C-alpha cells in the first residue's frame, strides 16, 4: 500500500494530548493522527447521508462557501453530498458545516453520488466548443448533450442529472450567460436539459430586493418530466424583503484602521476615475450611499475595494470588512470566516445572495409538494 505524507501543524495543547494518547496506546503520533482522521471522515460521511426530520435531500455542486446550502437547509432540506475544488473555500465550508466537500467533480463518478431530490449548482460559465457539433450537423448526424457540452463543467451537471434523475434542479450563473457567444451557449444549455427530459424555467433576478447590493444573476429551475409529465408550470413568484435593505443596515460602527485606503491608493483611484471620466467612460470607484444600494461585489474586491467604498469623516474612504461583505450577500452573522481577508473577499465576491436563493428554494419545494401530492392522490384513486 502506498503511503503519502501530510504535514499538519497543531497547537501545543493538542500536541500534548496526542503525545499522551500515543504513549497510552503504544502507537506513533502519526498512527494516532491517521486513525483519528479515518474515524472522523467515516463518521462525517455517515452523518452527511443520514436524513432526520427533513423534507427533502439535495446535493451542493460547485459549492463555494455554502451560500446555496444555507438556502436549501433553511427550506427544510438535508445535504447528502457537496463538491468544491478550491481549498480555501473548502476550509470555510468545513468550518461552517462540519463537512469536507469532495474536490474536482470531473473526477467523481455519477453513480457514486448519493440519490437526492434536488440538484443545486452554481456552475462556472465556460466556452462551449461548437466545432464538433457543426461537423456532425453537416454530416446529418444527431448530436446530444454529451457532444454539445463535453469538456465544460456544465457537462458534469448533465451527467449527474442523467444518472441520478432527481426530481428537480436549481442552477445559478452570471446574467451574461444568456448572451454569451451570441446566445449559443444558453441555447445549448436549454437543449441539453430538454434532452434529459427536464422542464426548465429561467429568470434574471436582481438581489437588491433582499440585500443592499445590485447583483443580477440568472437562475434556471427544472423539474423531471419522467415523474411529473409534460404539463409543468412554475413561476418565480418572489417575496422581496420589506422594507428594502440599505447599506447602513450592514455596516459595522467601529472598523480597524487597516480597512481605510492609504493616501497612495486613494490618490490613484481618484486620478484613474478622472482619466476615464474625461474620456467619456464610466469606470472608477464607487462610494456607497448609506441609504442606497452598492454596486456588485466581485472576486477582485480584495485588490483595492474600489467598487464599494464607504465614506468616512476626515479620513480617506474605507473598504468593507469581510463581515460586512458577508452581510452584503445575506450570510448570517454566525457564519464563520476562518480564512485571510484576501481569501474572504474572493469567497464572498464569488458567492450568492443567500436570502434570494432561499426564496427560490422555497418556491421549488412548494412546487414539488404540490406535484407529489397530485401523484399520491391519483394513485389513491386508482387503488380504490
Tab-separated table of C-alpha atoms in Angstrom:
chain	number	residue	atom	x	y	z
A	1	UNK	CA	0.000	0.000	0.000
A	2	UNK	CA	1.384	3.409	-0.971
A	3	UNK	CA	1.542	5.986	1.799
A	4	UNK	CA	1.662	9.745	1.253
A	5	UNK	CA	2.963	12.238	3.776
A	6	UNK	CA	0.818	15.058	5.123
A	7	UNK	CA	2.380	17.687	7.366
A	8	UNK	CA	-0.024	19.016	9.979
A	9	UNK	CA	0.557	21.890	12.414
A	10	UNK	CA	-1.284	21.660	15.740
A	11	UNK	CA	-1.489	23.777	18.885
A	12	UNK	CA	0.691	22.848	21.888
A	13	UNK	CA	-2.316	21.652	23.884
A	14	UNK	CA	-3.463	19.283	21.149
A	15	UNK	CA	0.074	18.032	20.635
A	16	UNK	CA	0.353	17.137	24.323
A	17	UNK	CA	-2.917	15.214	24.135
A	18	UNK	CA	-1.716	13.338	21.048
A	19	UNK	CA	1.568	12.586	22.752
A	20	UNK	CA	-0.198	11.213	25.838
A	21	UNK	CA	-2.586	9.118	23.738
A	22	UNK	CA	0.346	7.817	21.674
A	23	UNK	CA	2.158	6.614	24.823
A	24	UNK	CA	-1.001	5.081	26.299
A	25	UNK	CA	-1.834	3.095	23.152
A	26	UNK	CA	1.751	2.250	22.201
A	27	UNK	CA	1.373	3.900	18.773
A	28	UNK	CA	3.320	6.565	16.969
A	29	UNK	CA	1.775	10.023	16.804
A	30	UNK	CA	1.467	9.564	13.026
A	31	UNK	CA	-0.616	6.413	13.554
A	32	UNK	CA	-2.804	8.224	16.092
A	33	UNK	CA	-3.471	11.080	13.687
A	34	UNK	CA	-4.182	8.709	10.788
A	35	UNK	CA	-6.615	6.728	12.944
A	36	UNK	CA	-8.365	9.877	14.107
A	37	UNK	CA	-8.740	11.245	10.571
A	38	UNK	CA	-10.035	7.922	9.230
A	39	UNK	CA	-12.626	7.670	12.024
A	40	UNK	CA	-13.683	11.282	11.573
A	41	UNK	CA	-14.104	11.043	7.790
A	42	UNK	CA	-16.108	7.829	8.108
A	43	UNK	CA	-18.357	9.380	10.742
A	44	UNK	CA	-18.676	12.583	8.694
A	45	UNK	CA	-19.813	10.725	5.581
A	46	UNK	CA	-22.294	8.670	7.599
A	47	UNK	CA	-23.705	11.791	9.213
A	48	UNK	CA	-23.904	13.550	5.842
A	49	UNK	CA	-26.106	10.821	4.366
A	50	UNK	CA	-28.483	10.457	7.285
A	51	UNK	CA	-31.831	12.160	6.770
A	52	UNK	CA	-33.512	13.102	10.040
A	53	UNK	CA	-36.747	15.108	10.083
A	54	UNK	CA	-36.042	16.658	6.709
A	55	UNK	CA	-38.482	17.241	3.866
A	56	UNK	CA	-36.074	16.528	1.006
A	57	UNK	CA	-32.457	15.781	0.110
A	58	UNK	CA	-30.154	17.800	-2.118
A	59	UNK	CA	-26.580	17.930	-3.370
A	60	UNK	CA	-24.427	21.049	-3.442
A	61	UNK	CA	-22.183	21.213	-6.541
A	62	UNK	CA	-19.583	23.950	-7.154
A	63	UNK	CA	-20.496	24.715	-3.572
A	64	UNK	CA	-18.153	27.623	-2.894
A	65	UNK	CA	-18.577	28.505	0.769
A	66	UNK	CA	-22.110	27.142	1.044
A	67	UNK	CA	-24.475	30.011	0.249
A	68	UNK	CA	-26.815	27.699	-1.669
A	69	UNK	CA	-26.552	25.127	1.095
A	70	UNK	CA	-27.772	27.610	3.709
A	71	UNK	CA	-30.735	28.466	1.461
A	72	UNK	CA	-31.810	24.851	0.964
A	73	UNK	CA	-31.081	23.890	4.573
A	74	UNK	CA	-33.416	26.647	5.725
A	75	UNK	CA	-36.059	25.392	3.317
A	76	UNK	CA	-36.167	22.013	5.043
A	77	UNK	CA	-33.513	20.148	3.081
A	78	UNK	CA	-30.707	17.786	4.023
A	79	UNK	CA	-27.448	17.936	2.059
A	80	UNK	CA	-26.173	14.452	1.223
A	81	UNK	CA	-23.200	15.453	-0.932
A	82	UNK	CA	-21.084	18.520	-1.702
A	83	UNK	CA	-18.265	19.303	-4.121
A	84	UNK	CA	-15.885	22.278	-4.290
A	85	UNK	CA	-12.350	22.267	-5.724
A	86	UNK	CA	-10.904	25.439	-4.115
A	87	UNK	CA	-9.013	24.527	-0.938
A	88	UNK	CA	-9.718	27.826	0.827
A	89	UNK	CA	-13.439	27.580	0.082
A	90	UNK	CA	-13.330	24.004	1.353
A	91	UNK	CA	-11.836	25.354	4.569
A	92	UNK	CA	-14.674	27.849	5.055
A	93	UNK	CA	-17.272	25.232	4.114
A	94	UNK	CA	-15.860	22.785	6.653
A	95	UNK	CA	-15.757	25.434	9.396
A	96	UNK	CA	-19.470	26.147	8.934
A	97	UNK	CA	-20.977	22.765	8.059
A	98	UNK	CA	-18.536	20.274	9.581
A	99	UNK	CA	-18.179	18.518	6.241
A	100	UNK	CA	-15.310	18.489	3.767
A	101	UNK	CA	-16.613	18.806	0.199
A	102	UNK	CA	-15.294	16.457	-2.462
A	103	UNK	CA	-12.719	18.063	-4.745
A	104	UNK	CA	-12.738	18.048	-8.538
A	105	UNK	CA	-16.245	16.995	-9.646
A	106	UNK	CA	-14.904	15.931	-13.052
A	107	UNK	CA	-13.112	13.071	-11.282
A	108	UNK	CA	-16.214	11.837	-9.440
A	109	UNK	CA	-18.333	9.059	-10.958
A	110	UNK	CA	-22.002	9.994	-11.169
A	111	UNK	CA	-23.050	6.619	-9.774
A	112	UNK	CA	-21.003	7.280	-6.622
A	113	UNK	CA	-23.057	10.357	-5.737
A	114	UNK	CA	-25.922	9.659	-3.288
A	115	UNK	CA	-29.510	9.726	-4.535
A	116	UNK	CA	-31.147	13.104	-3.976
A	117	UNK	CA	-34.339	15.051	-4.664
A	118	UNK	CA	-32.804	18.342	-5.822
A	119	UNK	CA	-29.509	19.078	-7.568
A	120	UNK	CA	-28.135	22.523	-6.709
A	121	UNK	CA	-25.218	24.021	-8.651
A	122	UNK	CA	-23.649	27.421	-9.197
A	123	UNK	CA	-21.648	26.110	-12.139
A	124	UNK	CA	-18.974	28.297	-13.794
A	125	UNK	CA	-19.662	29.511	-17.325
A	126	UNK	CA	-17.143	28.169	-19.837
A	127	UNK	CA	-16.975	28.472	-23.619
A	128	UNK	CA	-18.827	25.684	-25.417
A	129	UNK	CA	-16.996	24.379	-28.459
A	130	UNK	CA	-19.407	24.044	-31.370
A	131	UNK	CA	-16.859	22.833	-33.942
A	132	UNK	CA	-17.603	19.137	-33.433
A	133	UNK	CA	-21.326	19.769	-33.305
A	134	UNK	CA	-21.248	21.750	-36.547
A	135	UNK	CA	-19.330	18.944	-38.250
A	136	UNK	CA	-21.853	16.342	-37.135
A	137	UNK	CA	-24.738	18.544	-38.266
A	138	UNK	CA	-23.163	18.917	-41.705
A	139	UNK	CA	-22.930	15.122	-41.922
A	140	UNK	CA	-26.578	14.719	-40.945
A	141	UNK	CA	-25.726	13.070	-37.626
A	142	UNK	CA	-27.662	13.779	-34.459
A	143	UNK	CA	-25.891	15.424	-31.547
A	144	UNK	CA	-26.793	15.113	-27.873
A	145	UNK	CA	-25.819	16.888	-24.703
A	146	UNK	CA	-22.618	14.818	-24.446
A	147	UNK	CA	-21.414	16.158	-27.794
A	148	UNK	CA	-22.511	19.692	-27.070
A	149	UNK	CA	-21.297	20.095	-23.505
A	150	UNK	CA	-18.288	17.763	-23.247
A	151	UNK	CA	-15.269	19.481	-21.719
A	152	UNK	CA	-17.301	22.023	-19.750
A	153	UNK	CA	-18.336	21.888	-16.109
A	154	UNK	CA	-21.971	22.058	-17.189
A	155	UNK	CA	-21.380	18.612	-18.697
A	156	UNK	CA	-20.821	17.292	-15.165
A	157	UNK	CA	-24.181	18.684	-14.106
A	158	UNK	CA	-25.760	16.905	-17.069
A	159	UNK	CA	-24.149	13.528	-16.457
A	160	UNK	CA	-25.278	13.605	-12.812
A	161	UNK	CA	-28.820	14.551	-13.834
A	162	UNK	CA	-28.798	11.686	-16.338
A	163	UNK	CA	-27.563	9.134	-13.794
A	164	UNK	CA	-29.463	10.181	-10.648
A	165	UNK	CA	-32.650	11.656	-12.159
A	166	UNK	CA	-33.530	13.965	-9.241
A	167	UNK	CA	-36.974	15.481	-9.011
A	168	UNK	CA	-35.672	18.987	-9.662
A	169	UNK	CA	-32.624	21.205	-10.001
A	170	UNK	CA	-31.626	24.806	-9.468
A	171	UNK	CA	-28.683	26.304	-11.356
A	172	UNK	CA	-27.177	29.765	-10.822
A	173	UNK	CA	-24.901	31.783	-13.067
A	174	UNK	CA	-23.996	35.306	-14.155
A	175	UNK	CA	-26.671	37.090	-16.157
A	176	UNK	CA	-24.369	37.256	-19.205
A	177	UNK	CA	-24.849	33.513	-19.625
A	178	UNK	CA	-27.909	34.386	-21.739
A	179	UNK	CA	-25.893	36.457	-24.218
A	180	UNK	CA	-22.624	34.505	-24.085
A	181	UNK	CA	-21.380	33.575	-27.579
A	182	UNK	CA	-24.358	35.403	-29.139
A	183	UNK	CA	-26.809	33.251	-27.186
A	184	UNK	CA	-25.455	29.927	-28.443
A	185	UNK	CA	-24.155	28.827	-25.034
A	186	UNK	CA	-27.526	29.310	-23.357
A	187	UNK	CA	-29.300	27.610	-26.255
A	188	UNK	CA	-27.077	24.537	-25.796
A	189	UNK	CA	-27.787	24.505	-22.054
A	190	UNK	CA	-31.555	24.556	-22.565
A	191	UNK	CA	-31.329	21.904	-25.296
A	192	UNK	CA	-29.273	19.647	-23.027
A	193	UNK	CA	-31.749	19.994	-20.163
A	194	UNK	CA	-34.634	19.305	-22.531
A	195	UNK	CA	-32.893	16.195	-23.850
A	196	UNK	CA	-32.541	14.967	-20.264
A	197	UNK	CA	-36.335	15.405	-20.046
A	198	UNK	CA	-36.451	18.314	-17.636
A	199	UNK	CA	-38.880	21.198	-17.977
A	200	UNK	CA	-36.721	24.288	-17.448
A	201	UNK	CA	-37.676	27.790	-16.341
A	202	UNK	CA	-35.294	30.716	-16.048
A	203	UNK	CA	-35.195	34.326	-14.969
A	204	UNK	CA	-32.617	37.069	-14.395
A	205	UNK	CA	-33.142	38.364	-10.863
A	206	UNK	CA	-31.558	41.320	-9.062
A	207	UNK	CA	-30.601	40.596	-5.455
A	208	UNK	CA	-31.131	44.207	-4.324
A	209	UNK	CA	-34.629	43.368	-3.077
A	210	UNK	CA	-33.001	41.119	-0.462
A	211	UNK	CA	-29.652	42.795	0.286
A	212	UNK	CA	-28.317	46.320	-0.362
A	213	UNK	CA	-26.439	45.291	-3.483
A	214	UNK	CA	-27.200	45.484	-7.197
A	215	UNK	CA	-26.450	41.908	-8.219
A	216	UNK	CA	-28.127	40.360	-11.251
A	217	UNK	CA	-27.904	36.611	-11.713
A	218	UNK	CA	-29.718	34.077	-13.866
A	219	UNK	CA	-31.492	31.229	-12.114
A	220	UNK	CA	-32.541	28.102	-14.005
A	221	UNK	CA	-35.050	25.803	-12.315
A	222	UNK	CA	-36.093	22.459	-13.768
A	223	UNK	CA	-38.488	19.605	-12.979
A	224	UNK	CA	-38.322	15.966	-14.033
A	225	UNK	CA	-40.882	15.251	-16.760
A	226	UNK	CA	-40.424	11.488	-16.276
A	227	UNK	CA	-42.009	11.963	-12.834
A	228	UNK	CA	-44.372	14.870	-13.338
A	229	UNK	CA	-45.375	14.774	-17.011
A	230	UNK	CA	-45.270	17.493	-19.640
A	231	UNK	CA	-47.731	19.994	-18.156
A	232	UNK	CA	-45.479	21.566	-15.546
A	233	UNK	CA	-45.841	25.228	-14.684
A	234	UNK	CA	-43.582	27.288	-12.435
A	235	UNK	CA	-43.349	30.985	-11.637
A	236	UNK	CA	-40.617	32.946	-9.906
A	237	UNK	CA	-43.259	34.466	-7.607
A	238	UNK	CA	-40.742	36.089	-5.287
A	239	UNK	CA	-41.387	37.792	-1.966
A	240	UNK	CA	-38.820	40.598	-1.582
A	241	UNK	CA	-37.880	41.969	1.826
A	242	UNK	CA	-39.949	44.846	3.156
A	243	UNK	CA	-38.579	47.364	3.951
A	244	UNK	CA	-35.902	47.106	1.307
A	245	UNK	CA	-32.415	46.774	2.874
A	246	UNK	CA	-29.964	49.681	2.584
A	247	UNK	CA	-26.218	49.911	3.125
A	248	UNK	CA	-26.363	51.288	6.659
A	249	UNK	CA	-28.118	48.044	7.682
A	250	UNK	CA	-24.946	46.033	7.128
A	251	UNK	CA	-22.239	48.440	8.306
A	252	UNK	CA	-20.163	47.946	11.438
A	253	UNK	CA	-19.706	51.038	13.612
A	254	UNK	CA	-16.097	50.574	14.705
A	255	UNK	CA	-13.752	49.324	11.994
A	256	UNK	CA	-9.991	48.750	12.176
A	257	UNK	CA	-7.772	51.353	10.500
A	258	UNK	CA	-6.342	48.747	8.119
A	259	UNK	CA	-9.551	48.952	6.043
A	260	UNK	CA	-9.044	52.686	5.365
A	261	UNK	CA	-7.436	53.355	1.973
A	262	UNK	CA	-3.867	54.619	2.037
A	263	UNK	CA	-3.178	58.092	0.634
A	264	UNK	CA	-1.349	56.498	-2.283
A	265	UNK	CA	-4.219	54.175	-3.216
A	266	UNK	CA	-6.892	56.845	-2.747
A	267	UNK	CA	-4.960	59.288	-4.958
A	268	UNK	CA	-4.538	56.605	-7.605
A	269	UNK	CA	-8.252	55.754	-7.632
A	270	UNK	CA	-9.258	59.419	-7.928
A	271	UNK	CA	-6.826	60.014	-10.798
A	272	UNK	CA	-7.940	56.828	-12.524
A	273	UNK	CA	-11.605	57.850	-12.266
A	274	UNK	CA	-10.871	61.376	-13.540
A	275	UNK	CA	-8.946	59.992	-16.515
A	276	UNK	CA	-11.795	57.742	-17.612
A	277	UNK	CA	-14.451	60.380	-16.952
A	278	UNK	CA	-12.588	62.731	-19.279
A	279	UNK	CA	-12.575	60.001	-21.917
A	280	UNK	CA	-16.338	59.562	-21.542
A	281	UNK	CA	-16.132	56.223	-19.741
A	282	UNK	CA	-17.924	55.294	-16.552
A	283	UNK	CA	-15.046	53.487	-14.916
A	284	UNK	CA	-13.995	54.432	-11.411
A	285	UNK	CA	-14.517	53.872	-7.750
A	286	UNK	CA	-17.935	53.800	-6.131
A	287	UNK	CA	-18.860	55.427	-2.813
A	288	UNK	CA	-21.898	53.568	-1.489
A	289	UNK	CA	-24.711	55.795	-0.186
A	290	UNK	CA	-25.778	54.838	3.381
A	291	UNK	CA	-29.453	54.805	2.371
A	292	UNK	CA	-28.858	53.203	-1.020
A	293	UNK	CA	-27.514	50.003	-2.529
A	294	UNK	CA	-23.963	49.127	-3.502
A	295	UNK	CA	-22.503	48.052	-6.795
A	296	UNK	CA	-21.947	44.349	-7.412
A	297	UNK	CA	-19.169	42.921	-5.271
A	298	UNK	CA	-16.809	40.662	-7.192
A	299	UNK	CA	-13.880	38.350	-6.513
A	300	UNK	CA	-11.498	41.213	-7.377
A	301	UNK	CA	-12.661	43.241	-4.376
A	302	UNK	CA	-9.530	42.177	-2.492
A	303	UNK	CA	-7.349	44.193	-4.887
A	304	UNK	CA	-8.438	47.719	-3.944
A	305	UNK	CA	-12.105	47.601	-2.906
A	306	UNK	CA	-12.832	50.319	-5.443
A	307	UNK	CA	-16.304	49.143	-6.486
A	308	UNK	CA	-17.739	49.562	-2.977
A	309	UNK	CA	-16.174	52.190	-0.703
A	310	UNK	CA	-17.562	53.688	2.487
A	311	UNK	CA	-17.101	57.416	3.131
A	312	UNK	CA	-15.540	58.448	6.466
A	313	UNK	CA	-15.376	61.824	8.204
A	314	UNK	CA	-11.943	63.443	7.990
A	315	UNK	CA	-10.474	60.218	6.618
A	316	UNK	CA	-9.969	58.521	3.297
A	317	UNK	CA	-12.800	56.138	2.348
A	318	UNK	CA	-12.546	52.544	3.520
A	319	UNK	CA	-13.325	49.195	2.013
A	320	UNK	CA	-15.879	46.832	3.529
A	321	UNK	CA	-14.691	44.379	6.146
A	322	UNK	CA	-15.112	40.658	5.395
A	323	UNK	CA	-18.026	40.540	7.863
A	324	UNK	CA	-19.733	43.401	6.041
A	325	UNK	CA	-19.167	41.547	2.756
A	326	UNK	CA	-20.831	38.503	4.307
A	327	UNK	CA	-23.811	40.650	5.325
A	328	UNK	CA	-23.891	42.215	1.841
A	329	UNK	CA	-24.523	38.700	0.484
A	330	UNK	CA	-27.065	37.882	3.187
A	331	UNK	CA	-24.969	35.468	5.235
A	332	UNK	CA	-25.888	35.247	8.932
A	333	UNK	CA	-23.587	36.849	11.489
A	334	UNK	CA	-22.739	33.457	12.992
A	335	UNK	CA	-21.195	32.368	9.684
A	336	UNK	CA	-17.548	31.624	10.410
A	337	UNK	CA	-14.761	33.282	8.381
A	338	UNK	CA	-11.637	31.168	9.058
A	339	UNK	CA	-9.526	32.463	6.157
A	340	UNK	CA	-7.480	35.585	5.459
A	341	UNK	CA	-9.160	38.829	4.407
A	342	UNK	CA	-7.903	38.308	0.848
A	343	UNK	CA	-9.478	34.865	0.585
A	344	UNK	CA	-12.653	36.048	2.327
A	345	UNK	CA	-13.105	38.865	-0.199
A	346	UNK	CA	-12.691	36.391	-3.048
A	347	UNK	CA	-15.145	33.951	-1.486
A	348	UNK	CA	-17.917	36.428	-0.775
A	349	UNK	CA	-17.355	38.076	-4.166
A	350	UNK	CA	-17.989	34.716	-5.814
A	351	UNK	CA	-20.926	33.767	-3.624
A	352	UNK	CA	-24.696	34.126	-3.937
A	353	UNK	CA	-27.326	36.325	-2.313
A	354	UNK	CA	-28.460	33.850	0.323
A	355	UNK	CA	-31.999	35.176	1.076
A	356	UNK	CA	-32.809	35.328	-2.652
A	357	UNK	CA	-31.699	31.712	-3.095
A	358	UNK	CA	-33.756	30.770	-0.052
A	359	UNK	CA	-36.850	32.390	-1.551
A	360	UNK	CA	-36.412	30.442	-4.801
A	361	UNK	CA	-35.669	27.238	-2.875
A	362	UNK	CA	-38.978	27.630	-1.020
A	363	UNK	CA	-40.819	28.043	-4.332
A	364	UNK	CA	-39.212	24.859	-5.696
A	365	UNK	CA	-40.070	22.898	-2.561
A	366	UNK	CA	-43.683	24.133	-2.643
A	367	UNK	CA	-43.990	23.118	-6.299
A	368	UNK	CA	-42.595	19.639	-5.563
A	369	UNK	CA	-45.046	19.207	-2.680
A	370	UNK	CA	-47.906	20.212	-4.959
A	371	UNK	CA	-46.899	17.807	-7.745
A	372	UNK	CA	-46.084	14.942	-5.353
A	373	UNK	CA	-49.468	15.374	-3.689
A	374	UNK	CA	-51.175	15.243	-7.068
A	375	UNK	CA	-49.401	11.955	-7.875
A	376	UNK	CA	-50.298	10.469	-4.477
A	377	UNK	CA	-53.967	11.412	-4.891
A	378	UNK	CA	-54.013	9.856	-8.347
A	379	UNK	CA	-52.511	6.632	-7.003
A	380	UNK	CA	-55.057	6.579	-4.157
A	381	UNK	CA	-57.937	6.921	-6.626
A	382	UNK	CA	-56.522	4.111	-8.773
A	383	UNK	CA	-56.213	1.886	-5.713
A	384	UNK	CA	-59.898	2.261	-4.828
